[in-house]
């Protein structure tokens, strides 16, 4: 059987990255975080093994949670003197079974006494890590229809124990990822799974009671967590694996590992009970010989690969934010998303950021080359999205050859040839003009060769209708949440420019702003400071520094400036596409002064929802006018928010994706 075979599988070696509470530590009374009005009730069934229970509780005391919770220990008539010791722990609710009820009976008893809206069943041979509880609760807040959320389980020595689990059609179970490396990105993204181990399992209290808790037919233990997951799905809810909740599990401490003796023998006995109860549902489960990597995705969701130059990071640039929001939408629309950067590099934080959206990041050293990965996934892919012409050009033939049935989508991000043409005109640089011509040929060839092309601006869509009239071109602009105005006119001061020096139009804009525009503003109003946000090299910072100029560099959260500044600036003199800095400011209700280029393609009109100035004098005078005119400021703020809702919302992007993607 698969479940038994896993017990003897060769084991990988990994170095643990956490500090464990020692079960051998001498007991001294301590206090757990506790709430009189808990949102979550943590239920820990206990039968002996007091040192491990104490270590578990010390880890909870050490890490706590942002969410109010209570801890309920259900002592199942333990043979040792644990009750007396546990009674000395502050904040702990201690229930004592009059007779031994087994794991299932103890869990159900704890659930009956729980006061929280959610139950978190936790084995006493576990230890928690930061975020253990809060990240599970995230699933119920962020994932529609979440019924169960479960943790990533690891062994104390650093090996992975479980990243969700699979049930095959013969009722065999398989802990996905067992004995592998826990930080492999294929284990770091949220996804639906067949079941979650009861070692760390969260469920809404009302739902648990609706389905009558753990089924007592599996008493004293084993298969009760699998059965619960099937019952939850039968109630129309989802079972979700949450990798950001990391639990260390000393597996086998309570029940042992001998399948022929003790409680562990019920792992075999209860399989037949489970198979009989769920016979009809099991017919649609994967066959026993199905590879785990395929079986874990047997929900048959359509699969898309997205290939871009770099792994997106929302704090880096607006293109990253747009792509992240597109991936979020794809997940909501029922797609399984895999992502690969052209250089196959991704940081742990970037992997986890995408993992929250259910995206599997393919990167070094974990994933193979693009060619090998496509070969292995050719039968699962319904679509491939290639972003930017310099990424799409060298990879299009490979994608067509290895995934001939996949629809190929070219996401221009912006039309590079248009931006480069404008840069050449602005600088009269012949080398840039030559580069623009080369980009034009490459981009037009891709547009004609791909099934669908995405552009961000109606100006670009109109241009391509002339340049490539036979191509299918869809408008999929920037995608923004509407954050709203969180501070009024009088509570704000100063100006802000957002944009890193990795994008040449930003370099020109900042230099123009510092050399020509800001001196005019400062001459009239020396109290108006200028804040620059974005990656700016140290050498450039020295040139830009001056009275009233604050260079913050790249920041993790721009909200303080969106809330605190009175005017956002976009003095771009060339470029293409839609400007994320303008959209972002407007999504926060922050009025914008921009050039015509910066306002292009966004349904913006001078004096209505934006102020426009194309030379230093008009730009500076527009800033000064807006800065002191509260009525104008409020009108631009309100109408800028309306513009985001109408043209750059998730609903507009969702419709564009539906038109571009193959039908589900």
Coordinates of C-alpha atoms in Angstrom, one line a residue, residues 194-625:
X194 CA -7.5 15.6 -1.0
X195 CA -7.0 15.8 2.7
X196 CA -5.1 17.5 5.5
X197 CA -3.4 15.6 8.4
X198 CA -5.1 16.0 11.7
X199 CA -1.8 16.9 13.2
X200 CA -2.6 20.5 12.3
X201 CA -6.1 21.1 10.9
X202 CA -8.3 24.2 11.1
X203 CA -12.1 24.0 10.4
X204 CA -15.0 26.4 11.1
X205 CA -16.8 25.3 14.2
X206 CA -20.2 25.5 12.7
X207 CA -19.2 23.3 9.8
X208 CA -17.5 20.7 12.0
X209 CA -20.7 20.4 14.0
X210 CA -22.9 20.4 10.8
X211 CA -21.1 17.3 9.6
X212 CA -21.1 15.7 13.1
X213 CA -17.4 16.0 13.7
X214 CA -14.9 13.2 13.3
X215 CA -16.7 10.0 12.4
X216 CA -16.6 7.6 15.4
X217 CA -16.6 4.5 13.1
X218 CA -12.8 5.1 12.8
X219 CA -12.2 5.0 16.6
X220 CA -9.8 5.1 18.1
X221 CA -7.8 6.8 15.3
X222 CA -6.7 6.9 11.6
X223 CA -8.6 7.9 8.5
X224 CA -10.7 10.2 10.5
X225 CA -9.0 13.3 9.0
X226 CA -9.3 11.9 5.5
X227 CA -13.0 11.2 6.1
X228 CA -13.5 14.7 7.5
X229 CA -12.0 16.2 4.3
X230 CA -14.3 14.1 2.1
X231 CA -17.3 15.2 4.2
X232 CA -16.3 18.8 3.9
X233 CA -16.1 18.6 0.2
X234 CA -19.4 16.8 0.2
X235 CA -20.8 19.9 1.9
X236 CA -19.6 22.0 -1.0
X237 CA -16.4 23.4 0.7
X238 CA -12.8 23.2 -0.2
X239 CA -9.8 21.6 1.6
X240 CA -6.7 23.8 1.3
X241 CA -3.0 23.3 2.0
X242 CA -1.4 26.4 3.5
X243 CA 2.4 26.2 3.3
X244 CA 2.9 29.4 5.3
X245 CA 1.7 27.7 8.5
X246 CA 4.8 25.6 9.4
X247 CA 4.5 22.9 12.1
X248 CA 7.2 20.6 13.3
X249 CA 5.8 17.1 13.9
X250 CA 7.5 14.4 16.0
X251 CA 5.5 11.8 14.1
X252 CA 4.8 8.5 15.9
X253 CA 5.6 9.7 19.4
X254 CA 2.1 9.0 20.7
X255 CA 0.9 6.1 18.4
X256 CA 4.2 4.6 17.4
X257 CA 5.1 3.4 13.9
X258 CA 4.4 -0.4 14.0
X259 CA 1.6 -1.1 11.7
X260 CA 0.9 -4.4 13.4
X261 CA 0.6 -3.2 16.9
X262 CA -1.2 -0.6 19.1
X263 CA -3.2 2.2 17.7
X264 CA -1.1 2.3 14.6
X265 CA -2.7 -1.0 13.4
X266 CA -6.0 0.9 12.8
X267 CA -4.3 2.6 9.9
X268 CA -4.9 -0.6 8.0
X269 CA -8.2 -1.6 9.6
X270 CA -9.8 1.8 8.9
X271 CA -8.8 1.9 5.3
X272 CA -11.5 -0.7 4.4
X273 CA -14.1 1.3 6.4
X274 CA -13.2 4.4 4.5
X275 CA -13.2 2.6 1.2
X276 CA -16.7 1.3 1.8
X277 CA -18.2 4.6 3.0
X278 CA -16.8 6.6 0.1
X279 CA -16.8 4.0 -2.7
X280 CA -18.6 6.2 -5.2
X281 CA -16.4 9.2 -4.7
X282 CA -13.2 7.1 -4.8
X283 CA -14.0 6.2 -8.4
X284 CA -13.0 9.6 -9.5
X285 CA -9.7 9.6 -7.5
X286 CA -6.4 8.9 -9.4
X287 CA -5.3 5.3 -9.9
X288 CA -2.8 3.9 -7.4
X289 CA 0.1 3.9 -9.9
X290 CA -0.4 7.7 -10.8
X291 CA 2.8 9.7 -10.0
X292 CA 2.3 11.9 -7.0
X293 CA 3.2 15.0 -8.9
X294 CA 0.3 14.3 -11.2
X295 CA -2.1 13.0 -8.6
X296 CA -1.8 16.1 -6.5
X297 CA -3.4 18.1 -9.4
X298 CA -6.2 15.6 -10.3
X299 CA -8.8 18.3 -10.0
X300 CA -8.5 18.8 -13.8
X301 CA -8.2 22.6 -13.6
X302 CA -6.8 24.2 -16.8
X303 CA -3.1 24.9 -16.5
X304 CA -1.2 28.0 -17.8
X305 CA 2.5 28.7 -17.8
X306 CA 3.6 32.4 -17.6
X307 CA 7.1 33.3 -18.7
X308 CA 8.5 36.8 -17.9
X309 CA 11.9 38.3 -17.7
X310 CA 12.0 38.4 -13.9
X311 CA 10.0 37.1 -11.0
X312 CA 7.5 39.8 -10.2
X313 CA 7.8 41.8 -7.1
X314 CA 5.0 44.3 -6.4
X315 CA 7.4 46.7 -4.6
X316 CA 9.7 46.9 -7.6
X317 CA 7.6 48.2 -10.5
X318 CA 4.1 48.6 -11.9
X319 CA 4.6 45.8 -14.4
X320 CA 5.1 43.4 -11.5
X321 CA 1.9 44.5 -9.8
X322 CA 0.0 44.1 -13.0
X323 CA 1.3 40.5 -13.6
X324 CA 0.7 39.6 -9.9
X325 CA -2.9 40.8 -10.2
X326 CA -3.4 38.9 -13.5
X327 CA -2.2 35.7 -11.8
X328 CA -4.6 36.4 -8.9
X329 CA -7.4 36.7 -11.4
X330 CA -6.4 33.5 -13.2
X331 CA -6.6 31.6 -9.9
X332 CA -10.1 33.1 -9.2
X333 CA -11.2 32.1 -12.7
X334 CA -10.2 28.4 -12.1
X335 CA -6.8 28.2 -13.7
X336 CA -3.7 26.5 -12.2
X337 CA -0.8 28.9 -12.7
X338 CA 2.9 28.0 -13.0
X339 CA 5.4 30.8 -13.4
X340 CA 9.0 30.9 -14.6
X341 CA 11.4 33.8 -14.9
X342 CA 13.6 33.8 -18.0
X343 CA 16.6 33.6 -15.7
X344 CA 14.9 31.1 -13.5
X345 CA 15.8 33.1 -10.4
X346 CA 13.4 33.8 -7.5
X347 CA 13.9 34.8 -3.9
X348 CA 12.1 33.0 -1.1
X349 CA 10.0 36.0 -0.4
X350 CA 9.0 36.2 -4.1
X351 CA 8.1 32.5 -4.2
X352 CA 5.9 32.9 -1.1
X353 CA 4.3 36.1 -2.5
X354 CA 3.2 34.1 -5.5
X355 CA 2.4 31.1 -3.4
X356 CA -0.3 33.1 -1.6
X357 CA -2.0 33.3 -5.0
X358 CA -1.7 29.6 -5.6
X359 CA 1.1 30.1 -8.1
X360 CA 3.9 27.5 -8.4
X361 CA 7.2 29.3 -9.1
X362 CA 9.7 27.3 -11.3
X363 CA 13.2 28.4 -10.4
X364 CA 16.8 27.3 -9.7
X365 CA 17.8 25.0 -8.2
X366 CA 14.5 23.2 -7.9
X367 CA 13.0 23.1 -11.4
X368 CA 14.5 21.8 -14.6
X369 CA 15.1 23.9 -17.8
X370 CA 12.1 25.2 -19.7
X371 CA 12.5 22.6 -22.3
X372 CA 12.5 19.7 -19.8
X373 CA 9.6 21.1 -17.9
X374 CA 7.5 21.7 -21.0
X375 CA 8.2 18.1 -22.1
X376 CA 6.9 16.8 -18.8
X377 CA 3.8 19.1 -18.7
X378 CA 2.9 19.1 -22.4
X379 CA -0.3 17.2 -21.8
X380 CA -1.5 19.4 -18.9
X381 CA -1.0 22.9 -20.5
X382 CA -3.9 24.6 -22.1
X383 CA -2.1 28.0 -22.4
X384 CA 1.3 29.7 -22.3
X385 CA 1.7 33.4 -21.8
X386 CA 5.0 34.9 -23.0
X387 CA 5.7 38.4 -21.6
X388 CA 7.9 41.0 -23.4
X389 CA 9.3 40.6 -26.9
X390 CA 12.8 39.8 -25.8
X391 CA 11.5 36.9 -23.7
X392 CA 9.0 35.7 -26.2
X393 CA 11.2 35.7 -29.3
X394 CA 13.8 33.1 -28.2
X395 CA 11.1 30.9 -26.6
X396 CA 8.2 30.9 -29.0
X397 CA 9.4 28.1 -31.2
X398 CA 10.2 25.9 -28.2
X399 CA 6.7 26.4 -26.8
X400 CA 5.0 25.7 -30.1
X401 CA 7.0 22.5 -30.6
X402 CA 6.7 21.0 -27.2
X403 CA 3.2 22.2 -26.3
X404 CA 1.4 22.2 -29.7
X405 CA -2.1 22.2 -28.2
X406 CA -1.5 25.1 -25.9
X407 CA -2.9 28.6 -26.8
X408 CA 0.0 31.0 -27.0
X409 CA -0.6 34.5 -25.6
X410 CA 2.0 37.4 -26.1
X411 CA 1.8 40.0 -23.4
X412 CA 3.6 43.1 -24.7
X413 CA 3.6 44.7 -21.2
X414 CA 4.0 47.9 -23.3
X415 CA 4.9 48.2 -27.0
X416 CA 8.7 48.4 -26.7
X417 CA 9.2 49.8 -30.2
X418 CA 6.8 52.7 -29.5
X419 CA 8.6 53.6 -26.3
X420 CA 12.0 53.4 -28.1
X421 CA 10.8 55.4 -31.0
X422 CA 9.7 58.2 -28.7
X423 CA 13.0 58.0 -26.8
X424 CA 14.9 58.3 -30.1
X425 CA 12.8 61.4 -31.0
X426 CA 13.3 62.9 -27.6
X427 CA 17.1 62.4 -27.6
X428 CA 17.8 62.4 -31.4
X429 CA 19.9 59.3 -30.7
X430 CA 20.5 57.2 -33.9
X431 CA 21.4 54.1 -31.9
X432 CA 18.1 54.1 -30.1
X433 CA 16.3 54.7 -33.4
X434 CA 18.0 51.6 -34.8
X435 CA 17.1 49.6 -31.7
X436 CA 13.4 50.8 -32.1
X437 CA 13.3 49.5 -35.7
X438 CA 14.7 46.1 -34.6
X439 CA 12.1 46.0 -31.8
X440 CA 9.4 46.9 -34.2
X441 CA 10.2 43.9 -36.5
X442 CA 10.5 41.5 -33.5
X443 CA 7.2 42.6 -31.9
X444 CA 5.2 42.6 -35.1
X445 CA 6.5 39.1 -36.0
X446 CA 5.5 37.9 -32.5
X447 CA 2.1 39.5 -32.8
X448 CA 1.4 37.8 -36.1
X449 CA 2.8 34.4 -34.8
X450 CA 0.9 34.2 -31.5
X451 CA -2.7 33.4 -31.0
X452 CA -3.6 36.5 -29.0
X453 CA -1.6 39.6 -28.1
X454 CA -2.3 41.7 -25.0
X455 CA -1.7 45.5 -24.8
X456 CA -2.2 47.9 -21.9
X457 CA -3.4 51.0 -23.8
X458 CA -6.2 51.7 -26.3
X459 CA -3.6 53.8 -28.1
X460 CA -1.5 50.8 -28.6
X461 CA -4.5 48.7 -29.6
X462 CA -5.5 51.2 -32.3
X463 CA -1.9 51.3 -33.5
X464 CA -1.7 47.5 -33.9
X465 CA -5.1 47.5 -35.7
X466 CA -3.2 49.4 -38.5
X467 CA 0.1 47.6 -38.3
X468 CA -1.2 44.1 -37.9
X469 CA -4.9 44.1 -38.8
X470 CA -5.2 40.3 -39.0
X471 CA -3.9 39.8 -35.4
X472 CA -6.1 39.3 -32.4
X473 CA -5.3 42.0 -30.0
X474 CA -7.0 42.4 -26.6
X475 CA -6.8 45.3 -24.2
X476 CA -5.6 44.2 -20.7
X477 CA -4.5 47.2 -18.9
X478 CA -3.1 47.7 -15.4
X479 CA -5.2 46.1 -12.7
X480 CA -5.6 47.9 -9.4
X481 CA -7.5 47.6 -6.2
X482 CA -9.4 50.8 -5.2
X483 CA -7.9 51.7 -1.9
X484 CA -9.8 55.0 -1.6
X485 CA -8.8 58.3 0.0
X486 CA -7.7 57.7 3.6
X487 CA -6.8 61.3 4.5
X488 CA -8.2 64.7 3.5
X489 CA -6.6 67.7 1.9
X490 CA -5.6 69.5 5.1
X491 CA -3.9 66.4 6.5
X492 CA -1.4 66.2 3.7
X493 CA 1.7 68.0 2.5
X494 CA 4.5 67.6 0.0
X495 CA 4.8 65.8 -3.4
X496 CA 5.8 62.3 -4.4
X497 CA 7.3 60.7 -7.5
X498 CA 7.4 56.9 -7.8
X499 CA 9.7 55.2 -10.3
X500 CA 13.0 53.3 -10.3
X501 CA 16.0 54.0 -12.5
X502 CA 15.7 50.6 -14.1
X503 CA 13.3 52.2 -16.5
X504 CA 14.9 54.9 -18.8
X505 CA 11.8 57.2 -19.0
X506 CA 12.0 57.4 -15.2
X507 CA 15.6 58.5 -15.3
X508 CA 14.8 61.3 -17.7
X509 CA 11.7 62.3 -15.7
X510 CA 13.5 62.6 -12.4
X511 CA 16.4 64.6 -13.9
X512 CA 14.0 67.0 -15.5
X513 CA 12.0 67.2 -12.3
X514 CA 15.1 68.1 -10.2
X515 CA 16.7 70.4 -12.7
X516 CA 13.8 72.4 -14.1
X517 CA 10.5 71.8 -12.4
X518 CA 11.2 71.6 -8.7
X519 CA 13.3 74.7 -8.6
X520 CA 10.3 76.7 -10.0
X521 CA 8.0 75.1 -7.3
X522 CA 10.5 75.7 -4.5
X523 CA 11.0 79.4 -5.5
X524 CA 7.3 79.9 -4.9
X525 CA 6.8 77.5 -2.0
X526 CA 10.0 76.5 -0.2
X527 CA 7.9 74.5 2.3
X528 CA 6.9 71.9 -0.4
X529 CA 9.2 68.9 -0.1
X530 CA 9.7 66.3 -2.8
X531 CA 9.8 62.6 -2.1
X532 CA 11.4 60.2 -4.5
X533 CA 10.6 56.5 -4.2
X534 CA 12.2 53.7 -6.3
X535 CA 15.5 52.1 -7.0
X536 CA 18.0 54.9 -7.5
X537 CA 21.7 54.1 -7.7
X538 CA 23.9 55.7 -5.1
X539 CA 25.8 57.8 -7.6
X540 CA 22.6 59.2 -9.0
X541 CA 21.3 60.0 -5.5
X542 CA 24.3 62.3 -4.9
X543 CA 23.4 64.2 -8.1
X544 CA 19.7 64.5 -7.1
X545 CA 20.2 65.4 -3.5
X546 CA 19.3 69.0 -2.5
X547 CA 17.2 71.2 -0.2
X548 CA 13.7 69.7 0.1
X549 CA 14.5 66.5 -1.8
X550 CA 14.0 63.3 0.2
X551 CA 15.2 60.1 -1.6
X552 CA 13.7 57.0 0.0
X553 CA 14.7 54.4 -2.5
X554 CA 12.7 51.2 -2.8
X555 CA 10.1 50.8 -0.1
X556 CA 8.1 47.7 0.9
X557 CA 4.9 49.8 1.3
X558 CA 4.1 53.1 -0.5
X559 CA 0.8 53.6 1.5
X560 CA 2.4 56.2 3.9
X561 CA 3.2 58.5 1.0
X562 CA -0.1 57.8 -0.7
X563 CA -1.9 58.8 2.5
X564 CA 0.5 61.7 3.5
X565 CA 1.4 63.5 0.3
X566 CA -0.8 66.1 -1.4
X567 CA 0.3 65.7 -5.0
X568 CA 1.7 62.9 -7.1
X569 CA 4.0 63.8 -10.0
X570 CA 4.4 62.0 -13.4
X571 CA 6.8 64.2 -15.5
X572 CA 7.5 61.6 -18.2
X573 CA 8.7 63.0 -21.5
X574 CA 8.6 59.7 -23.4
X575 CA 7.4 56.1 -23.0
X576 CA 4.6 53.9 -23.9
X577 CA 1.8 51.9 -22.4
X578 CA -0.1 52.9 -19.2
X579 CA 1.7 54.4 -16.4
X580 CA 1.4 52.5 -13.1
X581 CA 2.5 55.4 -11.0
X582 CA -0.5 57.4 -12.2
X583 CA -2.9 54.5 -11.6
X584 CA -1.5 53.7 -8.2
X585 CA -1.8 57.3 -7.0
X586 CA -5.4 57.6 -8.2
X587 CA -6.3 54.3 -6.6
X588 CA -5.5 55.9 -3.3
X589 CA -7.4 59.1 -4.1
X590 CA -4.1 61.1 -4.6
X591 CA -4.4 63.7 -7.4
X592 CA -1.8 63.6 -10.1
X593 CA 0.0 66.2 -12.2
X594 CA 1.4 64.6 -15.4
X595 CA 2.6 65.2 -18.9
X596 CA 0.5 64.2 -21.9
X597 CA 2.7 61.1 -22.4
X598 CA 2.2 60.0 -18.8
X599 CA -1.6 60.5 -19.1
X600 CA -1.9 58.7 -22.5
X601 CA -4.3 55.9 -22.9
X602 CA -6.0 56.2 -19.6
X603 CA -9.2 58.2 -20.4
X604 CA -7.8 61.2 -18.5
X605 CA -8.7 64.8 -19.2
X606 CA -7.0 68.0 -18.0
X607 CA -8.9 69.7 -15.3
X608 CA -11.4 66.8 -14.9
X609 CA -9.5 64.0 -13.4
X610 CA -5.9 65.1 -13.8
X611 CA -3.8 68.2 -14.5
X612 CA -1.4 68.2 -17.5
X613 CA 1.7 70.2 -18.2
X614 CA 4.2 69.5 -20.9
X615 CA 6.9 72.1 -20.2
X616 CA 8.5 73.0 -16.9
X617 CA 6.5 76.2 -16.4
X618 CA 3.1 74.7 -17.0
X619 CA 3.9 71.6 -15.0
X620 CA 5.1 73.6 -12.0
X621 CA 2.2 76.1 -12.2
X622 CA -0.3 73.1 -12.2
X623 CA 1.4 71.7 -9.1
X624 CA 1.2 75.0 -7.3
X625 CA -2.4 75.5 -8.3

